[in-house]
């Protein structure tokens, strides 16, 4: 099924001049760019994007606690405290300098993009993924430096998340309904 997803190339990806490399990976597998722009996020956009949502805050904290336990490190914060701390860091970070906002469409786009992007922690992200190939950051190093993990990309985790996020970054008229030349090959019906 065709889906839309939101990808942000975060400040580390833009500042490291990896925009072309990253966009090329989405294009070459058959995904279609239907919206793209350079945006300097306001705190309002940052706060909407990294919403104060209990489920997401807990999931961020739980992922971090699991990683710390695996390393054998002691955890002093609750999952919620970690989630809130990371959210505050992310809101500051995402607004620090311009990001590239991209709306991408294609067959199972949300899950496919997450696979191309790789795991949250670049130290564990598989080689071949964007985070695995272009970042050496880790939960531990980021926490010690009081900043979010520099993993280059935000990509929507679920279809509902994508629908919410696309509206934050794009107006309807900034999204384009067009056909790639190769779409007739993959999407044809018999
Ligand atoms: P994603 O969907 O893979 O990007 O991961 P999440 O939605 O769980 O977290 C959002 C972003 O917060 C990540 O991409 C990281 O930049 C950052 N982040 C997540 N967990 C941590 C953490 O434990 N410590 C720090 N410093 N940053 C984190
Ligand atoms: Mg996420």
PDB file of C-alpha atoms in Angstrom, residues 13 23 46 76-77 117 136 162 168 176 190:
ATOM      1  CA  UNK A  13      23.339  15.816   8.603  1.00  0.00           C
ATOM      2  CA  UNK A  23      18.338  11.852  -0.204  1.00  0.00           C
ATOM      3  CA  UNK A  46      10.051  21.854  17.531  1.00  0.00           C
ATOM      4  CA  UNK A  76      19.410   6.899  38.121  1.00  0.00           C
ATOM      5  CA  UNK A  77      16.550   8.496  36.125  1.00  0.00           C
ATOM      6  CA  UNK A 117      17.617   4.784   8.345  1.00  0.00           C
ATOM      7  CA  UNK A 136      29.644   6.797  15.306  1.00  0.00           C
ATOM      8  CA  UNK A 162       3.627  10.305   9.715  1.00  0.00           C
ATOM      9  CA  UNK A 168       3.486  20.162  11.054  1.00  0.00           C
ATOM     10  CA  UNK A 176       2.992  17.402  -5.140  1.00  0.00           C
ATOM     11  CA  UNK A 190      -2.925  -6.956 -13.981  1.00  0.00           C
TER      12      UNK A 190
END
